[in-house]
C-alpha positions as a LaTeX table, in Angstrom:
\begin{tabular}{lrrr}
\hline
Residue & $x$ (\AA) & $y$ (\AA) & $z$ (\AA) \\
\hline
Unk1 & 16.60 & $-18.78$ & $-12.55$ \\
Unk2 & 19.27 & $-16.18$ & $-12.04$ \\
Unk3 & 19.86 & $-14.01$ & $-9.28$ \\
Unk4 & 21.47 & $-10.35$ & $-9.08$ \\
Unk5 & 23.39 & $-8.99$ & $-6.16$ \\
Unk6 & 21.36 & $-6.47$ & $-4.62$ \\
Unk7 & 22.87 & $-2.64$ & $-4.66$ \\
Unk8 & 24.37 & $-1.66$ & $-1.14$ \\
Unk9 & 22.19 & $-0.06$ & 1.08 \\
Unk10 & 22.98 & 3.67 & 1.52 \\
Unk11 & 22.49 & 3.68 & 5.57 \\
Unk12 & 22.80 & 7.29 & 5.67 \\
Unk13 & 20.18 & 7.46 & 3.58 \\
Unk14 & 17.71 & 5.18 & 5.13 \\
Unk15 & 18.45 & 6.57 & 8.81 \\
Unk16 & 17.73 & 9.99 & 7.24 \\
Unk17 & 14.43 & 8.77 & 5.49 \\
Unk18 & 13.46 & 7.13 & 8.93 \\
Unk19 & 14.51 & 10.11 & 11.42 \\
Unk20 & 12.71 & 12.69 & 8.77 \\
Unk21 & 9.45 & 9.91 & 8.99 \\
Unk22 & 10.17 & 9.66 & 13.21 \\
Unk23 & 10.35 & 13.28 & 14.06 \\
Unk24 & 6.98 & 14.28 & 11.91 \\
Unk25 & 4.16 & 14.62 & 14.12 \\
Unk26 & 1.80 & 14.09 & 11.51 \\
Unk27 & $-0.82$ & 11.55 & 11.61 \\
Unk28 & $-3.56$ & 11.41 & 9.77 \\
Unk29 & $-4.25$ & 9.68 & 6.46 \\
Unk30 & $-1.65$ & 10.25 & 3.49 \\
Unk31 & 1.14 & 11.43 & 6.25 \\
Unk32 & 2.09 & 9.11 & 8.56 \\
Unk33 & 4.87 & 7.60 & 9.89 \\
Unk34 & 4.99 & 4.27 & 7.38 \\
Unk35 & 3.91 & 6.76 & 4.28 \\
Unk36 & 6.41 & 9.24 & 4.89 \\
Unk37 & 9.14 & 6.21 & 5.46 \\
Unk38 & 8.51 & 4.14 & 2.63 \\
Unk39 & 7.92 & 7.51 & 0.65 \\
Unk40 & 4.09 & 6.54 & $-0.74$ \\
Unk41 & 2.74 & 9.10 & $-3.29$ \\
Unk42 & $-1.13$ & 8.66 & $-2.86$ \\
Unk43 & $-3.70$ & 10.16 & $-5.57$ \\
Unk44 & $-7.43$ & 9.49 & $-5.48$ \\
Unk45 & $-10.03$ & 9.42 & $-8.18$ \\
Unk46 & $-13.43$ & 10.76 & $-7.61$ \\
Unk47 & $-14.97$ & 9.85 & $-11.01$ \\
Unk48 & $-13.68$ & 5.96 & $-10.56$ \\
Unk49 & $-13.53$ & 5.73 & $-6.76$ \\
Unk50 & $-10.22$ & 4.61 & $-6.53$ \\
Unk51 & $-6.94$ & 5.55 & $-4.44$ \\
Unk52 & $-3.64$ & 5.02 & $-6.23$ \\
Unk53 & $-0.40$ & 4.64 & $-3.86$ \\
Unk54 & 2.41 & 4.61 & $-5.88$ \\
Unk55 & 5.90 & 2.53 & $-4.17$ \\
Unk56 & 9.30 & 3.90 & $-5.00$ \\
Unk57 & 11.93 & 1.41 & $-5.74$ \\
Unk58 & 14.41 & 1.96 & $-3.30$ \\
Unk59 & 17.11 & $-1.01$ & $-1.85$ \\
Unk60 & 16.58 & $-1.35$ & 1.66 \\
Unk61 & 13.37 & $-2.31$ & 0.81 \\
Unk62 & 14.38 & $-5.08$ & $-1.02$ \\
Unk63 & 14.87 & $-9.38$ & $-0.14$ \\
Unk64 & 18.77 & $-10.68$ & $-0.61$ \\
Unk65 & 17.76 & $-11.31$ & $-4.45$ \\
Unk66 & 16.75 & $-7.71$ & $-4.94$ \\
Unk67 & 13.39 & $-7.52$ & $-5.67$ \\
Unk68 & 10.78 & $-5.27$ & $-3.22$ \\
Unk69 & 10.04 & $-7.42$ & 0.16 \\
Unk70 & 6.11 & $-9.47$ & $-0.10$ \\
Unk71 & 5.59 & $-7.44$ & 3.33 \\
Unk72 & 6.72 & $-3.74$ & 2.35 \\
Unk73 & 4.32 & $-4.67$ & $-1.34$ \\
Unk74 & 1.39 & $-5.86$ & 1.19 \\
Unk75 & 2.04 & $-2.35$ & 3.06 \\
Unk76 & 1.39 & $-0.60$ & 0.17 \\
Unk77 & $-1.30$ & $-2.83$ & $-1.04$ \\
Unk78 & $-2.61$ & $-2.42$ & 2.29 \\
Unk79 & $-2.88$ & 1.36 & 2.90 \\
Unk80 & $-4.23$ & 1.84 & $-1.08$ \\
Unk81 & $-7.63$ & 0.41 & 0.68 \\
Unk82 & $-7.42$ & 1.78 & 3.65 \\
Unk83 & $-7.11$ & 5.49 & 2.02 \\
Unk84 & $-9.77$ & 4.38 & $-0.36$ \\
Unk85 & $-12.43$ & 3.34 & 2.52 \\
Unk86 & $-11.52$ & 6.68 & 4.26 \\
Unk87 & $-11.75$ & 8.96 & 1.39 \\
Unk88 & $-14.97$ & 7.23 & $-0.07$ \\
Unk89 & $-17.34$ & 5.57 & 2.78 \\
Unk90 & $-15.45$ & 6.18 & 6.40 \\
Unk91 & $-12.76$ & 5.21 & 8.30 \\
Unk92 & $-11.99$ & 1.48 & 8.37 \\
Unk93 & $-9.87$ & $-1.28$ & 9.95 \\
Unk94 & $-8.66$ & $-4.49$ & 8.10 \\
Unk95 & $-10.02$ & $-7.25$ & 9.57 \\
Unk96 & $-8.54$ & $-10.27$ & 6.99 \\
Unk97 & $-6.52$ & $-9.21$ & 3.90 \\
Unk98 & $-5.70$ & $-12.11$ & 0.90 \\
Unk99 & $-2.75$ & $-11.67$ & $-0.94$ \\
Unk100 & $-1.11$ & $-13.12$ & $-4.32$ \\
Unk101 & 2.32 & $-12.34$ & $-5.32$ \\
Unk102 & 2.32 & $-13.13$ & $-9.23$ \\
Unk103 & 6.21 & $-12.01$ & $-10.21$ \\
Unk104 & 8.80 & $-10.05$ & $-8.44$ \\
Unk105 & 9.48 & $-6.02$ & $-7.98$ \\
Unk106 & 12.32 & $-4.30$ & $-8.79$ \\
Unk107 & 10.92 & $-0.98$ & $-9.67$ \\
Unk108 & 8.21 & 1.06 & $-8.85$ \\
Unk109 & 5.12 & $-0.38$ & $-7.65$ \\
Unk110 & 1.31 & 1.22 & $-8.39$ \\
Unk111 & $-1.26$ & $-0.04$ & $-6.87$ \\
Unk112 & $-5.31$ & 0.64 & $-7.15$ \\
Unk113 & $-7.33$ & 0.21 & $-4.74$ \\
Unk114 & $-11.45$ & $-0.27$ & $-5.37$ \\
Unk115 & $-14.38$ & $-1.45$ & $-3.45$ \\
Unk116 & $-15.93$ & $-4.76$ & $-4.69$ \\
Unk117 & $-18.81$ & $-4.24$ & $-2.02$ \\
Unk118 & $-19.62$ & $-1.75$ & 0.66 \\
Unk119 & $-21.80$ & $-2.96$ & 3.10 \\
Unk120 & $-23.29$ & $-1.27$ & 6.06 \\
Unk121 & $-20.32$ & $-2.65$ & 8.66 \\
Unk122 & $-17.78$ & $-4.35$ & 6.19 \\
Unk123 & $-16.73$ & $-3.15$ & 3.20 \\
Unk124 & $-15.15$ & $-5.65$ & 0.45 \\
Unk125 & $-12.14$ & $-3.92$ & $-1.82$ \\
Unk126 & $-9.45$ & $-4.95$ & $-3.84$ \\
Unk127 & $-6.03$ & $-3.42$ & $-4.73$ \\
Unk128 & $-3.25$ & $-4.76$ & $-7.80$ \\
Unk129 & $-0.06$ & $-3.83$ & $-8.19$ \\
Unk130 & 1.61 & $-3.02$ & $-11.43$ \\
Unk131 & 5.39 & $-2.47$ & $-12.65$ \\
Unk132 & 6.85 & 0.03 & $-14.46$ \\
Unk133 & 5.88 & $-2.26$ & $-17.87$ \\
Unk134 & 2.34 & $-2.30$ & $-16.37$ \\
Unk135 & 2.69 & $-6.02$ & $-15.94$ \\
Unk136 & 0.52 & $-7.34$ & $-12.58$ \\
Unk137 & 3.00 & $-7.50$ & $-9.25$ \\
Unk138 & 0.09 & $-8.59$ & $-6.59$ \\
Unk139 & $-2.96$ & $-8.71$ & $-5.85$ \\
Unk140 & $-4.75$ & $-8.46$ & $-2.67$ \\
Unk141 & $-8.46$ & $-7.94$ & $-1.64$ \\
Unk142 & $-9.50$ & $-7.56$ & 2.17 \\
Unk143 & $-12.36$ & $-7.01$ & 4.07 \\
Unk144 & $-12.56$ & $-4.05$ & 6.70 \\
Unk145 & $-15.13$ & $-3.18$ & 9.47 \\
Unk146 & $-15.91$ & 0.15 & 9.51 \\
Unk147 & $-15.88$ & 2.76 & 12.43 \\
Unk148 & $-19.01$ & 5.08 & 11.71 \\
Unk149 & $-21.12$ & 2.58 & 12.31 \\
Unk150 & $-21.57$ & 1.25 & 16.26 \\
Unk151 & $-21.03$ & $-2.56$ & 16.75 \\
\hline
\end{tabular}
């Protein structure tokens, strides 16, 4: 197994990226602090049911060999269901979330989100994570209670 050395981390540019994603007010789903920071592009797709978040490559993201941290690729994986429940059925909480981590990242992520099973208080999705070859990253499915309906 061989290991790179990781690019320096341009600090100016990550205190910029996290002062831009501080001082935003915004909130709601698609711009919040975490989306803004980690600079998420998120699509949706009516026909399929399905919320996209795509994960820029960027290095202070990255473990000491270089490839995109399991936590930052669980983010992603993460809010690709969460914006999925929201757009689709309501908003949601994750109450357990799975994850496999199948080879490393060291470009841009895309992950899909998609409901396995919506039930009437927990809804069932999964969400994988390809590379720029299209090759599977991760993998994670979760389960999340939703908040239109009264416990």
């Amino acid at each position: 197994m061989s290991h790179t050395t990781p690019a320096a981390v341009d600090v100016e540019l990550v205190v910029a990226r996290a002062q831009a994603a501080a001082t935003d007010p915004a909130r709601e789903f698609g711009s919040f602090f975490l989306t803004r920071f980690l600079d998420l592009d998120i699509d949706y797709d009516d026909d399929e049911q399905t919320c996209t978040v795509t994960l820029p490559y960027a290095v202070h993201l990255c473990n000491p060999q270089g490839s995109v941290h399991g936590g930052v690729i669980t983010t992603a994986i993460d809010i690709s269901m969460g914006h999925l429940c929201h757009r689709f059925l309501s908003t949601a909480v994750t109450i357990e979330m799975q994850m496999r981590f199948l080879r490393p990242l060291t470009g841009t992520g895309t992950c899909t989100g998609r409901v396995i099973r919506a039930g009437r208080r927990i809804v069932h999705l999964e969400s994988r994570m390809t590379d720029d070859d299209g090759r599977l990253v991760a993998m994670g499915t979760g389960s999340w209670h939703r908040l239109d309906v009264p416990s």
